[in-house]
Amino acid sequence: MCGIVGVADFAGRPISRTLLRQSATLVQHRGPDGQGVWEERKGETNVAFGHQRLAVLDLSSCASQPMRNSGCVSQGTASPLVLVFNGEIYNFVEIRKKLEADGAMFTTESDTEVLLSAWREGGAGCLGALDGMFAFALFDGELTNLVTDPFGEKPLYVVQKDDGVYFASEPAPLIEMLGLTFDPTESELAAFLTLGFIPAPATGFKNLQLLQPGSHAVVANGRITRITRYWTPDVPVVPGGKPAAVTESDIDDIAVAMIESVRVRLRSDVPMVTFLSSGVDSALVAALAAKELSAIIPAITVGFPGVGV
């Protein structure tokens, strides 16, 4: 995981790069391999991004963020797109091949550059093709786009203020930068006492919200002008009568889907390890990686004194 912070369409005083770096440092534990900041001013409109990098794909500095154009080399006409991205696009290799067939050129081996190129090619229409866990902010020269993955695996917290929109991977930078205080409403307290947590988008902090899964928020003139859900799960259909037995064909389909899922998640330029949680899922992932994909990955687990395994 990486850490991202930013201010979108900030009118008035210039954005302090020192403050931006300090805010990014508050999520340094998410990405200790590098830090980058970027700012653009257009009259009274300013946009600034900060990024803490955890390098997994393409460890070179050309794949660092914020990323603009194509890694270390601009391809053709300079593009206004600027991206800060947390997560991983698992099918970036397949998406890259399609983009290359359409004439796109790449200078890195990163999924970040593929995401940037996919947006340049199709705008928000590319979101439906992404298989991954991600939260990102992308400035297209006019608008700032804030996007979360379909299941909300990678969080993105947002604050709407009079002077602009602030966002971060965690609440801490926003709490520090804006002086937010924990002041839950009665309904949020009731939810916490009932459920043990405060359901999104609420957080217990005034104006601080968690962007919902599968969401695309557009920021213009210092305001969130539109939030759309680009993905929603299908409504489950529960058949009546006696449940049908699972067929051999069903089992084969599930096995193929599982193997493909594990295969694309093994893409990495750093050593990997499997964390065995003592459940069926992690053991199944390790078994598929070893048997079907011939990938022998070290495994670890956690034990506690006095607790049987």
Short mmCIF file of C-alpha atoms in Angstrom, two decimals:
data_model
loop_
_atom_site.label_atom_id
_atom_site.label_comp_id
_atom_site.label_asym_id
_atom_site.label_seq_id
_atom_site.Cartn_x
_atom_site.Cartn_y
_atom_site.Cartn_z
CA MET A 1 0.00 0.00 0.00
CA CYS A 2 0.99 3.62 -0.50
CA GLY A 3 -0.25 6.82 1.10
CA ILE A 4 -1.78 9.78 -0.72
CA VAL A 5 -2.78 13.26 0.46
CA GLY A 6 -3.96 16.31 -1.41
CA VAL A 7 -5.83 19.57 -1.69
CA ALA A 8 -8.05 20.05 -4.72
CA ASP A 9 -9.04 23.42 -6.17
CA PHE A 10 -7.87 25.49 -3.26
CA ALA A 11 -8.78 29.16 -3.72
CA GLY A 12 -6.92 31.92 -1.89
CA ARG A 13 -3.54 31.51 -0.23
CA PRO A 14 -0.85 29.39 -1.92
CA ILE A 15 -0.52 25.81 -0.75
CA SER A 16 2.49 25.24 1.49
CA ARG A 17 4.70 22.50 0.05
CA THR A 18 6.18 22.10 3.52
CA LEU A 19 2.72 21.46 4.96
CA LEU A 20 2.00 19.03 2.14
CA ARG A 21 5.20 17.09 2.84
CA GLN A 22 4.42 17.07 6.56
CA SER A 23 0.95 15.71 5.80
CA ALA A 24 2.41 13.02 3.54
CA THR A 25 4.85 12.07 6.30
CA LEU A 26 1.87 11.25 8.54
CA VAL A 27 1.14 8.32 6.20
CA GLN A 28 4.81 7.39 5.76
CA HIS A 29 4.18 4.02 7.40
CA ARG A 30 2.08 3.17 4.34
CA GLY A 31 4.97 3.89 1.95
CA PRO A 32 8.53 4.19 3.27
CA ASP A 33 10.25 3.88 -0.14
CA GLY A 34 9.89 7.47 -1.33
CA GLN A 35 8.01 10.74 -1.08
CA GLY A 36 6.86 13.13 -3.78
CA VAL A 37 4.77 16.30 -3.99
CA TRP A 38 3.30 18.25 -6.92
CA GLU A 39 1.41 21.51 -7.19
CA GLU A 40 -0.20 23.46 -10.01
CA ARG A 41 -1.59 26.98 -9.80
CA LYS A 42 -4.04 28.50 -12.25
CA GLY A 43 -5.11 31.92 -11.03
CA GLU A 44 -7.07 31.42 -7.83
CA THR A 45 -7.29 27.67 -8.37
CA ASN A 46 -4.56 25.48 -6.91
CA VAL A 47 -4.23 21.71 -6.82
CA ALA A 48 -1.57 19.83 -4.83
CA PHE A 49 -0.83 16.12 -4.38
CA GLY A 50 1.49 14.29 -1.99
CA HIS A 51 2.53 10.63 -2.16
CA GLN A 52 4.34 8.10 0.03
CA ARG A 53 5.51 5.15 -2.05
CA LEU A 54 5.64 1.47 -1.26
CA ALA A 55 7.53 0.12 -4.25
CA VAL A 56 6.20 -3.24 -5.49
CA LEU A 57 6.12 -2.95 -9.30
CA ASP A 58 9.03 -1.27 -11.13
CA LEU A 59 11.29 -0.15 -8.32
CA SER A 60 12.96 2.58 -10.38
CA SER A 61 12.55 6.30 -9.72
CA CYS A 62 10.78 6.61 -13.09
CA ALA A 63 7.76 4.89 -11.52
CA SER A 64 7.62 7.31 -8.59
CA GLN A 65 4.62 9.51 -7.92
CA PRO A 66 3.00 11.94 -8.37
CA MET A 67 3.27 10.70 -11.96
CA ARG A 68 2.82 12.99 -14.93
CA ASN A 69 3.01 12.09 -18.62
CA SER A 70 4.86 8.75 -18.93
CA GLY A 71 7.37 8.00 -16.23
CA CYS A 72 10.71 9.72 -16.90
CA VAL A 73 10.06 10.50 -20.56
CA SER A 74 7.21 12.52 -22.09
CA GLN A 75 5.53 10.80 -25.00
CA GLY A 76 4.43 13.15 -27.76
CA THR A 77 2.36 16.14 -26.71
CA ALA A 78 2.64 16.91 -23.02
CA SER A 79 -0.38 15.63 -21.12
CA PRO A 80 -2.04 17.59 -18.32
CA LEU A 81 -2.78 14.40 -16.37
CA VAL A 82 -1.22 14.01 -12.92
CA LEU A 83 -1.83 10.94 -10.75
CA VAL A 84 -1.31 9.81 -7.16
CA PHE A 85 -2.32 6.21 -6.66
CA ASN A 86 -2.55 3.79 -3.75
CA GLY A 87 -3.04 0.10 -4.45
CA GLU A 88 -2.44 -2.25 -7.36
CA ILE A 89 -4.08 -2.90 -10.72
CA TYR A 90 -3.81 -6.67 -10.97
CA ASN A 91 -4.61 -6.89 -14.69
CA PHE A 92 -2.31 -4.02 -15.71
CA VAL A 93 -0.33 -6.30 -18.05
CA GLU A 94 -3.45 -7.18 -20.06
CA ILE A 95 -4.64 -3.56 -20.13
CA ARG A 96 -1.18 -2.43 -21.24
CA LYS A 97 -1.19 -4.83 -24.19
CA LYS A 98 -4.52 -3.42 -25.40
CA LEU A 99 -3.25 0.15 -25.04
CA GLU A 100 -0.04 -0.69 -26.91
CA ALA A 101 -2.11 -2.18 -29.73
CA ASP A 102 -3.83 1.21 -29.98
CA GLY A 103 -0.49 3.00 -30.20
CA ALA A 104 0.28 3.83 -26.57
CA MET A 105 3.95 3.86 -25.50
CA PHE A 106 5.35 3.17 -22.05
CA THR A 107 8.62 3.98 -20.31
CA THR A 108 8.12 2.03 -17.06
CA GLU A 109 6.92 -1.42 -16.03
CA SER A 110 4.49 0.03 -13.48
CA ASP A 111 0.74 -0.31 -13.14
CA THR A 112 0.67 3.41 -12.28
CA GLU A 113 1.68 4.38 -15.80
CA VAL A 114 -0.87 1.94 -17.23
CA LEU A 115 -3.62 3.55 -15.16
CA LEU A 116 -2.51 7.00 -16.31
CA SER A 117 -2.50 5.88 -19.95
CA ALA A 118 -5.88 4.15 -19.64
CA TRP A 119 -7.44 7.35 -18.28
CA ARG A 120 -5.80 9.38 -21.05
CA GLU A 121 -7.35 6.99 -23.57
CA GLY A 122 -10.85 6.60 -22.16
CA GLY A 123 -11.33 8.89 -19.17
CA ALA A 124 -13.57 7.54 -16.41
CA GLY A 125 -14.77 4.92 -18.90
CA CYS A 126 -11.62 2.93 -18.10
CA LEU A 127 -12.74 2.23 -14.54
CA GLY A 128 -14.90 -0.75 -15.47
CA ALA A 129 -11.86 -2.56 -16.91
CA LEU A 130 -9.74 -2.30 -13.76
CA ASP A 131 -9.26 -5.41 -11.64
CA GLY A 132 -7.59 -4.33 -8.45
CA MET A 133 -7.66 -2.58 -5.12
CA PHE A 134 -7.07 1.13 -5.39
CA ALA A 135 -7.79 4.70 -4.37
CA PHE A 136 -6.42 7.48 -6.51
CA ALA A 137 -6.59 11.18 -7.30
CA LEU A 138 -6.14 12.35 -10.88
CA PHE A 139 -6.00 15.93 -12.11
CA ASP A 140 -6.88 16.27 -15.80
CA GLY A 141 -5.92 19.90 -16.25
CA GLU A 142 -9.34 21.20 -15.23
CA LEU A 143 -10.97 18.79 -12.78
CA THR A 144 -9.75 16.64 -9.92
CA ASN A 145 -11.07 13.06 -9.93
CA LEU A 146 -11.17 11.00 -6.72
CA VAL A 147 -11.80 7.27 -7.24
CA THR A 148 -12.13 4.20 -4.99
CA ASP A 149 -12.12 0.53 -5.95
CA PRO A 150 -15.39 -1.44 -6.19
CA PHE A 151 -15.14 -2.98 -2.70
CA GLY A 152 -13.47 -0.09 -0.89
CA GLU A 153 -10.35 -2.10 -0.07
CA LYS A 154 -8.25 1.06 -0.30
CA PRO A 155 -9.78 3.93 1.69
CA LEU A 156 -9.98 7.59 0.72
CA TYR A 157 -11.10 10.18 3.28
CA VAL A 158 -12.48 13.51 2.08
CA VAL A 159 -13.23 16.87 3.72
CA GLN A 160 -15.20 19.60 1.96
CA LYS A 161 -14.19 23.05 3.23
CA ASP A 162 -15.05 26.55 2.06
CA ASP A 163 -11.58 26.89 0.55
CA GLY A 164 -11.48 23.55 -1.24
CA VAL A 165 -11.51 19.77 -0.94
CA TYR A 166 -8.93 17.90 1.12
CA PHE A 167 -8.30 14.15 0.89
CA ALA A 168 -6.00 11.46 2.31
CA SER A 169 -5.60 7.71 2.65
CA GLU A 170 -6.10 8.01 6.41
CA PRO A 171 -7.81 10.51 8.71
CA ALA A 172 -4.58 11.54 10.51
CA PRO A 173 -3.26 14.05 7.92
CA LEU A 174 -6.66 15.71 7.62
CA ILE A 175 -7.15 15.87 11.39
CA GLU A 176 -3.70 17.43 11.77
CA MET A 177 -3.96 19.81 8.82
CA LEU A 178 -7.47 21.05 9.54
CA GLY A 179 -7.62 20.72 13.33
CA LEU A 180 -10.59 18.34 13.25
CA THR A 181 -12.06 17.09 16.51
CA PHE A 182 -13.97 13.92 17.24
CA ASP A 183 -17.56 15.02 17.64
CA PRO A 184 -19.92 12.19 16.71
CA THR A 185 -23.62 12.77 16.27
CA GLU A 186 -26.21 10.88 18.30
CA SER A 187 -26.91 8.56 15.38
CA GLU A 188 -23.17 7.87 14.93
CA LEU A 189 -22.83 7.08 18.65
CA ALA A 190 -25.86 4.81 18.48
CA ALA A 191 -24.39 3.02 15.47
CA PHE A 192 -21.07 2.55 17.28
CA LEU A 193 -22.72 1.18 20.41
CA THR A 194 -24.87 -1.16 18.31
CA LEU A 195 -22.43 -2.28 15.64
CA GLY A 196 -19.03 -1.60 17.17
CA PHE A 197 -18.11 0.84 14.38
CA ILE A 198 -19.44 3.94 12.62
CA PRO A 199 -20.72 2.98 9.15
CA ALA A 200 -19.35 4.87 6.16
CA PRO A 201 -19.48 7.52 4.93
CA ALA A 202 -19.61 8.94 8.49
CA THR A 203 -16.47 8.94 10.65
CA GLY A 204 -17.42 10.75 13.86
CA PHE A 205 -15.47 13.82 12.75
CA LYS A 206 -17.47 16.76 11.43
CA ASN A 207 -17.20 17.08 7.62
CA LEU A 208 -14.79 14.14 7.40
CA GLN A 209 -16.23 11.40 5.24
CA LEU A 210 -15.05 8.11 3.80
CA LEU A 211 -15.64 7.94 0.07
CA GLN A 212 -17.91 4.99 -0.65
CA PRO A 213 -16.66 1.91 -2.56
CA GLY A 214 -16.86 2.06 -6.34
CA SER A 215 -17.19 5.84 -6.33
CA HIS A 216 -15.94 8.55 -8.67
CA ALA A 217 -16.05 12.05 -7.20
CA VAL A 218 -15.44 15.10 -9.38
CA VAL A 219 -14.05 18.30 -7.85
CA ALA A 220 -14.46 21.63 -9.66
CA ASN A 221 -14.03 25.18 -8.38
CA GLY A 222 -13.29 23.98 -4.88
CA ARG A 223 -16.44 21.86 -4.56
CA ILE A 224 -17.37 18.22 -4.97
CA THR A 225 -19.82 18.68 -7.82
CA ARG A 226 -20.69 15.07 -8.54
CA ILE A 227 -20.28 11.61 -7.01
CA THR A 228 -21.25 8.61 -9.12
CA ARG A 229 -21.10 4.90 -8.42
CA TYR A 230 -19.36 3.37 -11.42
CA TRP A 231 -19.85 -0.13 -10.03
CA THR A 232 -22.53 -1.76 -7.89
CA PRO A 233 -22.97 -5.47 -7.16
CA ASP A 234 -25.70 -7.39 -8.91
CA VAL A 235 -28.84 -8.00 -6.89
CA PRO A 236 -28.60 -11.61 -5.69
CA VAL A 237 -31.21 -13.98 -6.98
CA VAL A 238 -32.18 -16.64 -4.45
CA PRO A 239 -33.76 -19.61 -6.21
CA GLY A 240 -36.71 -21.31 -4.56
CA GLY A 241 -37.09 -24.98 -3.83
CA LYS A 242 -34.42 -27.50 -2.95
CA PRO A 243 -30.83 -26.33 -3.57
CA ALA A 244 -29.25 -27.94 -6.61
CA ALA A 245 -26.07 -29.93 -6.19
CA VAL A 246 -22.83 -28.34 -7.42
CA THR A 247 -21.79 -29.94 -10.70
CA GLU A 248 -18.30 -30.91 -11.83
CA SER A 249 -18.53 -28.11 -14.38
CA ASP A 250 -19.29 -25.60 -11.59
CA ILE A 251 -16.27 -26.80 -9.64
CA ASP A 252 -14.04 -26.45 -12.73
CA ASP A 253 -15.28 -22.89 -13.31
CA ILE A 254 -14.56 -21.96 -9.70
CA ALA A 255 -11.09 -23.52 -9.89
CA VAL A 256 -10.23 -21.60 -13.09
CA ALA A 257 -11.42 -18.34 -11.53
CA MET A 258 -9.39 -18.97 -8.36
CA ILE A 259 -6.22 -19.86 -10.27
CA GLU A 260 -6.47 -16.77 -12.49
CA SER A 261 -7.15 -14.58 -9.46
CA VAL A 262 -4.06 -15.85 -7.65
CA ARG A 263 -1.92 -15.68 -10.81
CA VAL A 264 -2.37 -11.95 -11.41
CA ARG A 265 -1.87 -11.19 -7.71
CA LEU A 266 1.56 -12.80 -7.75
CA ARG A 267 2.98 -10.08 -9.99
CA SER A 268 5.69 -8.35 -8.00
CA ASP A 269 9.23 -6.99 -8.34
CA VAL A 270 9.94 -7.56 -4.65
CA PRO A 271 10.03 -10.81 -2.64
CA MET A 272 6.65 -12.13 -1.55
CA VAL A 273 5.42 -14.04 1.47
CA THR A 274 2.11 -15.69 2.29
CA PHE A 275 0.52 -14.92 5.64
CA LEU A 276 -1.28 -18.02 6.90
CA SER A 277 -4.15 -16.87 9.09
CA SER A 278 -5.15 -20.44 10.08
CA GLY A 279 -8.22 -20.13 7.85
CA VAL A 280 -9.15 -21.95 4.66
CA ASP A 281 -8.63 -18.97 2.34
CA SER A 282 -4.94 -18.30 2.97
CA ALA A 283 -4.09 -22.01 2.86
CA LEU A 284 -5.97 -22.31 -0.45
CA VAL A 285 -4.05 -19.36 -1.94
CA ALA A 286 -0.73 -20.92 -0.88
CA ALA A 287 -1.75 -24.32 -2.30
CA LEU A 288 -2.83 -22.85 -5.65
CA ALA A 289 0.35 -20.81 -5.93
CA ALA A 290 2.49 -23.90 -5.32
CA LYS A 291 0.51 -26.55 -7.27
CA GLU A 292 -1.02 -24.73 -10.22
CA LEU A 293 1.46 -21.88 -10.74
CA SER A 294 4.70 -23.55 -9.56
CA ALA A 295 5.41 -20.58 -7.30
CA ILE A 296 6.99 -21.58 -4.02
CA ILE A 297 6.34 -18.67 -1.65
CA PRO A 298 7.60 -18.54 1.95
CA ALA A 299 4.78 -18.61 4.49
CA ILE A 300 4.48 -17.13 7.94
CA THR A 301 1.89 -17.23 10.67
CA VAL A 302 1.50 -15.79 14.15
CA GLY A 303 1.33 -17.68 17.43
CA PHE A 304 0.53 -16.57 20.96
CA PRO A 305 1.84 -18.14 24.18
CA GLY A 306 -0.69 -20.43 25.82
CA VAL A 307 -2.93 -20.57 22.74
CA GLY A 308 -3.13 -23.87 20.92
CA VAL A 309 -2.62 -23.98 17.17
#
